Each structure stands twice: as C-alpha cells, then as structure tokens.
C-alpha cells in the first residue's frame, strides 16, 4: 500500500466529516497526487452539503471521482491542485489540476490531471474548473466585438464569466449583484458594477448566474429586443417563477441554458481538456485572485462548509490548504 490519506465526506445532509482512505500504489498509467489546495465551489457544494440535489439529477451531478450517492453519504468536490509524487516521469514533481474531491492525496489515471503552467500560482489554479465553465458558456454565447454585456450574479461563476468577458475587445461589461461589496471585486476584474435597480438596459447579451428567480427576471428586463439570456444558474430542488406576461413575447426574448458537463455545440471539435487548457492559460492573469476570498485548513472543512451553507461565511471561492496535514 502507498499509505493512508484523509478525505472529506458528507455523512448526512448538513453533517460533514473527515475519513481515512487507503491508497494503493499507482499502476501503469496512473499518478499519485499529494494535494496542496482545493477550492470550495460555494453554489454547487452547499447544495450538495444541504442534501438539495434533485433525485432526477443524481446521475448528472456526479463528480468524476465521487464516491457514494446523493444525498449522503457521499464524497464530493472537483477543484483540486497538487503535486505528482509518483507516476510517469514527465509528470513527477509537476503541479497539476484534477477534478477530484477534497482529499489529502489520491491515485488517478494520468490523463485525469492537467499540468498547471509555471506562470499560474498553484492556489489560483483551483479556479480552473470554474473558469472552464465560463469558457464553455462564452463559446455558447459567442459575444461579438463591441457588445454591451451584463452578468447578473456576482458569485464564483458570474465573476469568472465577467473576468473572461473583460478581455474581449471592445466589449463593455457590467456585473450586477444585490451585494454592494461585489463592487470591489468588479473593479479588480476590470468591469463596471451596478445594483439590480441601477443596472443598464438595452443589452446585447445578459448572462445570469445569481441562482435566484429575481435575478433571472431582472436579466430578462435588461435585454434589448430579439436577444437571449444565457442561464448558468443551477437551482437544485428550488422552483423558479417568472412573470412572462410583459415584454417577453413582444420583445421576442429568449432564455438558453449552458450545459456545464458537455462542450458547446459551437466548439464540438474541442475536448474538455482543450477547455481546461484555455482556462489555465487565462488564469495567468492575477486579476483572478479577487475570486479567492478566504482560506482554511483541510481539518476545518466540515465547519467551513457548514458556515458557507448557512451564509455565516461569505465567499466566492474558499481555498482549502493542505500544507499542515
């Protein structure tokens, strides 16, 4: 045996714990990764933590190296960065990103890890999974030079989308959120900010990521005629109610989902690895550090997720560190 690791498990909805994991030596084509950082994807992971994954989405919501089943017990997570300690020579000693749950060390196929470029700090690289979601969303949306774009919802996904959009030539981006504190994040990302009541209208594209019915309604109101809201929110088991009796039909507005797990049809020739490589390249920009809004040790993770789920710990991406494990 290679030894033991420790992993975060959801024992029951709202109750997390750390469990020992026995690690076998990596076989041919496998790597042993020692975790350095992982990121808590606040929106999705708090829905998992509170047991709010709808039954008909259990299969679709499975993470690549998940163990157990929803609602619990389940080992979940997908933003891990570590160092390869054993495996193919070209990977040994390299910093890699992997869609793995929160765990101190793990053995996975070598093709399940992506090397983090030297110019990207390891801590920032935990954002790769979320920035990859933003890349896929913008492949779906296909904004044009000079478009006026609004992102409604200043969470981890919305801010990632805004950060990528800010690098499009001629595109003016406004981030809209009900929390005035998001203004400083918007400034760090290089985009405008507005509260929902003050948001600019007549937009060419609106990306919605607030995971609220009110946010989606406001997103529709901000569109110019014959335009579409790109919906990135995942609502779990919560129903969404919209008022579509106003200008929805007369303005010929649309709502389009952007599938996180499947590559955009506009880029059918590009694989998930291609998307992730683009995301990691974008993460060379230090502006993305604004999305890392706190850090805690791995041993504190059960309490961290409880506080994130209850709202007592505000965060975009909360960083988990493993250096003291």
PDB file of N, CA and C in Angstrom, residues 162-202:
ATOM      1  N   UNK A 162     -17.474  37.299 -16.001  1.00  0.00           N
ATOM      2  CA  UNK A 162     -17.165  38.717 -16.160  1.00  0.00           C
ATOM      3  C   UNK A 162     -15.672  38.933 -16.402  1.00  0.00           C
ATOM      4  N   UNK A 163     -14.841  38.183 -15.695  1.00  0.00           N
ATOM      5  CA  UNK A 163     -13.397  38.332 -15.850  1.00  0.00           C
ATOM      6  C   UNK A 163     -12.945  37.951 -17.255  1.00  0.00           C
ATOM      7  N   UNK A 164     -13.511  36.885 -17.796  1.00  0.00           N
ATOM      8  CA  UNK A 164     -13.147  36.472 -19.157  1.00  0.00           C
ATOM      9  C   UNK A 164     -13.676  37.482 -20.177  1.00  0.00           C
ATOM     10  N   UNK A 165     -14.917  37.930 -19.979  1.00  0.00           N
ATOM     11  CA  UNK A 165     -15.508  38.910 -20.898  1.00  0.00           C
ATOM     12  C   UNK A 165     -14.718  40.213 -20.927  1.00  0.00           C
ATOM     13  N   UNK A 166     -14.140  40.587 -19.784  1.00  0.00           N
ATOM     14  CA  UNK A 166     -13.388  41.840 -19.713  1.00  0.00           C
ATOM     15  C   UNK A 166     -12.202  41.847 -20.658  1.00  0.00           C
ATOM     16  N   UNK A 167     -11.778  40.677 -21.111  1.00  0.00           N
ATOM     17  CA  UNK A 167     -10.638  40.583 -22.016  1.00  0.00           C
ATOM     18  C   UNK A 167     -11.056  40.534 -23.481  1.00  0.00           C
ATOM     19  N   UNK A 168     -12.377  40.597 -23.759  1.00  0.00           N
ATOM     20  CA  UNK A 168     -12.859  40.636 -25.139  1.00  0.00           C
ATOM     21  C   UNK A 168     -12.685  42.051 -25.693  1.00  0.00           C
ATOM     22  N   UNK A 169     -12.210  42.196 -26.922  1.00  0.00           N
ATOM     23  CA  UNK A 169     -12.007  43.545 -27.479  1.00  0.00           C
ATOM     24  C   UNK A 169     -13.317  44.292 -27.667  1.00  0.00           C
ATOM     25  N   UNK A 170     -13.358  45.508 -27.152  1.00  0.00           N
ATOM     26  CA  UNK A 170     -14.494  46.390 -27.379  1.00  0.00           C
ATOM     27  C   UNK A 170     -15.736  46.063 -26.597  1.00  0.00           C
ATOM     28  N   UNK A 171     -15.734  45.009 -25.789  1.00  0.00           N
ATOM     29  CA  UNK A 171     -16.927  44.620 -25.036  1.00  0.00           C
ATOM     30  C   UNK A 171     -16.965  45.374 -23.711  1.00  0.00           C
ATOM     31  N   UNK A 172     -18.092  46.008 -23.423  1.00  0.00           N
ATOM     32  CA  UNK A 172     -18.278  46.715 -22.154  1.00  0.00           C
ATOM     33  C   UNK A 172     -19.106  45.826 -21.243  1.00  0.00           C
ATOM     34  N   UNK A 173     -18.569  45.486 -20.081  1.00  0.00           N
ATOM     35  CA  UNK A 173     -19.189  44.509 -19.189  1.00  0.00           C
ATOM     36  C   UNK A 173     -19.649  45.194 -17.911  1.00  0.00           C
ATOM     37  N   UNK A 174     -20.865  44.855 -17.483  1.00  0.00           N
ATOM     38  CA  UNK A 174     -21.367  45.321 -16.193  1.00  0.00           C
ATOM     39  C   UNK A 174     -21.747  44.109 -15.358  1.00  0.00           C
ATOM     40  N   UNK A 175     -21.210  44.040 -14.148  1.00  0.00           N
ATOM     41  CA  UNK A 175     -21.555  42.997 -13.188  1.00  0.00           C
ATOM     42  C   UNK A 175     -22.646  43.536 -12.280  1.00  0.00           C
ATOM     43  N   UNK A 176     -23.738  42.791 -12.145  1.00  0.00           N
ATOM     44  CA  UNK A 176     -24.888  43.218 -11.345  1.00  0.00           C
ATOM     45  C   UNK A 176     -25.067  42.259 -10.179  1.00  0.00           C
ATOM     46  N   UNK A 177     -25.140  42.797  -8.978  1.00  0.00           N
ATOM     47  CA  UNK A 177     -25.345  41.959  -7.801  1.00  0.00           C
ATOM     48  C   UNK A 177     -26.027  42.783  -6.718  1.00  0.00           C
ATOM     49  N   UNK A 178     -26.801  42.102  -5.867  1.00  0.00           N
ATOM     50  CA  UNK A 178     -27.501  42.792  -4.787  1.00  0.00           C
ATOM     51  C   UNK A 178     -26.586  43.166  -3.635  1.00  0.00           C
ATOM     52  N   UNK A 179     -25.378  42.612  -3.613  1.00  0.00           N
ATOM     53  CA  UNK A 179     -24.426  42.894  -2.547  1.00  0.00           C
ATOM     54  C   UNK A 179     -23.480  44.009  -2.989  1.00  0.00           C
ATOM     55  N   UNK A 180     -23.541  45.183  -2.366  1.00  0.00           N
ATOM     56  CA  UNK A 180     -22.657  46.280  -2.774  1.00  0.00           C
ATOM     57  C   UNK A 180     -21.171  45.947  -2.644  1.00  0.00           C
ATOM     58  N   UNK A 181     -20.836  44.973  -1.794  1.00  0.00           N
ATOM     59  CA  UNK A 181     -19.435  44.608  -1.609  1.00  0.00           C
ATOM     60  C   UNK A 181     -18.827  44.001  -2.872  1.00  0.00           C
ATOM     61  N   UNK A 182     -19.666  43.542  -3.785  1.00  0.00           N
ATOM     62  CA  UNK A 182     -19.153  42.964  -5.025  1.00  0.00           C
ATOM     63  C   UNK A 182     -18.560  44.044  -5.944  1.00  0.00           C
ATOM     64  N   UNK A 183     -18.798  45.315  -5.619  1.00  0.00           N
ATOM     65  CA  UNK A 183     -18.238  46.400  -6.436  1.00  0.00           C
ATOM     66  C   UNK A 183     -16.721  46.354  -6.446  1.00  0.00           C
ATOM     67  N   UNK A 184     -16.107  46.031  -5.317  1.00  0.00           N
ATOM     68  CA  UNK A 184     -14.650  45.978  -5.262  1.00  0.00           C
ATOM     69  C   UNK A 184     -14.105  44.809  -6.077  1.00  0.00           C
ATOM     70  N   UNK A 185     -14.837  43.704  -6.109  1.00  0.00           N
ATOM     71  CA  UNK A 185     -14.433  42.557  -6.936  1.00  0.00           C
ATOM     72  C   UNK A 185     -14.525  42.934  -8.411  1.00  0.00           C
ATOM     73  N   UNK A 186     -15.625  43.598  -8.779  1.00  0.00           N
ATOM     74  CA  UNK A 186     -15.792  44.030 -10.170  1.00  0.00           C
ATOM     75  C   UNK A 186     -14.647  44.948 -10.587  1.00  0.00           C
ATOM     76  N   UNK A 187     -14.276  45.861  -9.707  1.00  0.00           N
ATOM     77  CA  UNK A 187     -13.179  46.779 -10.030  1.00  0.00           C
ATOM     78  C   UNK A 187     -11.871  46.024 -10.237  1.00  0.00           C
ATOM     79  N   UNK A 188     -11.624  45.022  -9.403  1.00  0.00           N
ATOM     80  CA  UNK A 188     -10.406  44.229  -9.543  1.00  0.00           C
ATOM     81  C   UNK A 188     -10.390  43.444 -10.853  1.00  0.00           C
ATOM     82  N   UNK A 189     -11.569  43.057 -11.318  1.00  0.00           N
ATOM     83  CA  UNK A 189     -11.667  42.296 -12.564  1.00  0.00           C
ATOM     84  C   UNK A 189     -11.672  43.194 -13.796  1.00  0.00           C
ATOM     85  N   UNK A 190     -11.834  44.499 -13.581  1.00  0.00           N
ATOM     86  CA  UNK A 190     -11.829  45.429 -14.703  1.00  0.00           C
ATOM     87  C   UNK A 190     -13.164  45.593 -15.387  1.00  0.00           C
ATOM     88  N   UNK A 191     -14.282  45.423 -14.624  1.00  0.00           N
ATOM     89  CA  UNK A 191     -15.620  45.586 -15.198  1.00  0.00           C
ATOM     90  C   UNK A 191     -16.413  46.573 -14.355  1.00  0.00           C
ATOM     91  N   UNK A 192     -17.501  47.102 -14.932  1.00  0.00           N
ATOM     92  CA  UNK A 192     -18.384  48.007 -14.205  1.00  0.00           C
ATOM     93  C   UNK A 192     -19.232  47.222 -13.210  1.00  0.00           C
ATOM     94  N   UNK A 193     -19.861  47.941 -12.283  1.00  0.00           N
ATOM     95  CA  UNK A 193     -20.720  47.300 -11.289  1.00  0.00           C
ATOM     96  C   UNK A 193     -21.986  48.119 -11.109  1.00  0.00           C
ATOM     97  N   UNK A 194     -23.103  47.415 -10.839  1.00  0.00           N
ATOM     98  CA  UNK A 194     -24.360  48.097 -10.519  1.00  0.00           C
ATOM     99  C   UNK A 194     -25.211  47.202  -9.630  1.00  0.00           C
ATOM    100  N   UNK A 195     -25.978  47.840  -8.750  1.00  0.00           N
ATOM    101  CA  UNK A 195     -27.031  47.125  -8.039  1.00  0.00           C
ATOM    102  C   UNK A 195     -28.159  46.827  -9.021  1.00  0.00           C
ATOM    103  N   UNK A 196     -29.002  45.821  -8.743  1.00  0.00           N
ATOM    104  CA  UNK A 196     -30.039  45.447  -9.713  1.00  0.00           C
ATOM    105  C   UNK A 196     -30.913  46.613 -10.188  1.00  0.00           C
ATOM    106  N   UNK A 197     -31.316  47.496  -9.278  1.00  0.00           N
ATOM    107  CA  UNK A 197     -32.196  48.603  -9.656  1.00  0.00           C
ATOM    108  C   UNK A 197     -31.510  49.613 -10.558  1.00  0.00           C
ATOM    109  N   UNK A 198     -30.176  49.651 -10.515  1.00  0.00           N
ATOM    110  CA  UNK A 198     -29.427  50.651 -11.274  1.00  0.00           C
ATOM    111  C   UNK A 198     -28.761  50.094 -12.521  1.00  0.00           C
ATOM    112  N   UNK A 199     -29.033  48.839 -12.851  1.00  0.00           N
ATOM    113  CA  UNK A 199     -28.349  48.188 -13.971  1.00  0.00           C
ATOM    114  C   UNK A 199     -28.735  48.823 -15.301  1.00  0.00           C
ATOM    115  N   UNK A 200     -27.764  48.887 -16.202  1.00  0.00           N
ATOM    116  CA  UNK A 200     -28.007  49.439 -17.538  1.00  0.00           C
ATOM    117  C   UNK A 200     -28.857  48.483 -18.362  1.00  0.00           C
ATOM    118  N   UNK A 201     -29.748  49.042 -19.184  1.00  0.00           N
ATOM    119  CA  UNK A 201     -30.609  48.228 -20.028  1.00  0.00           C
ATOM    120  C   UNK A 201     -30.148  48.215 -21.478  1.00  0.00           C
ATOM    121  N   UNK A 202     -31.008  47.657 -22.342  1.00  0.00           N
ATOM    122  CA  UNK A 202     -30.738  47.595 -23.779  1.00  0.00           C
ATOM    123  C   UNK A 202     -29.446  46.842 -24.073  1.00  0.00           C
TER     124      UNK A 202
END
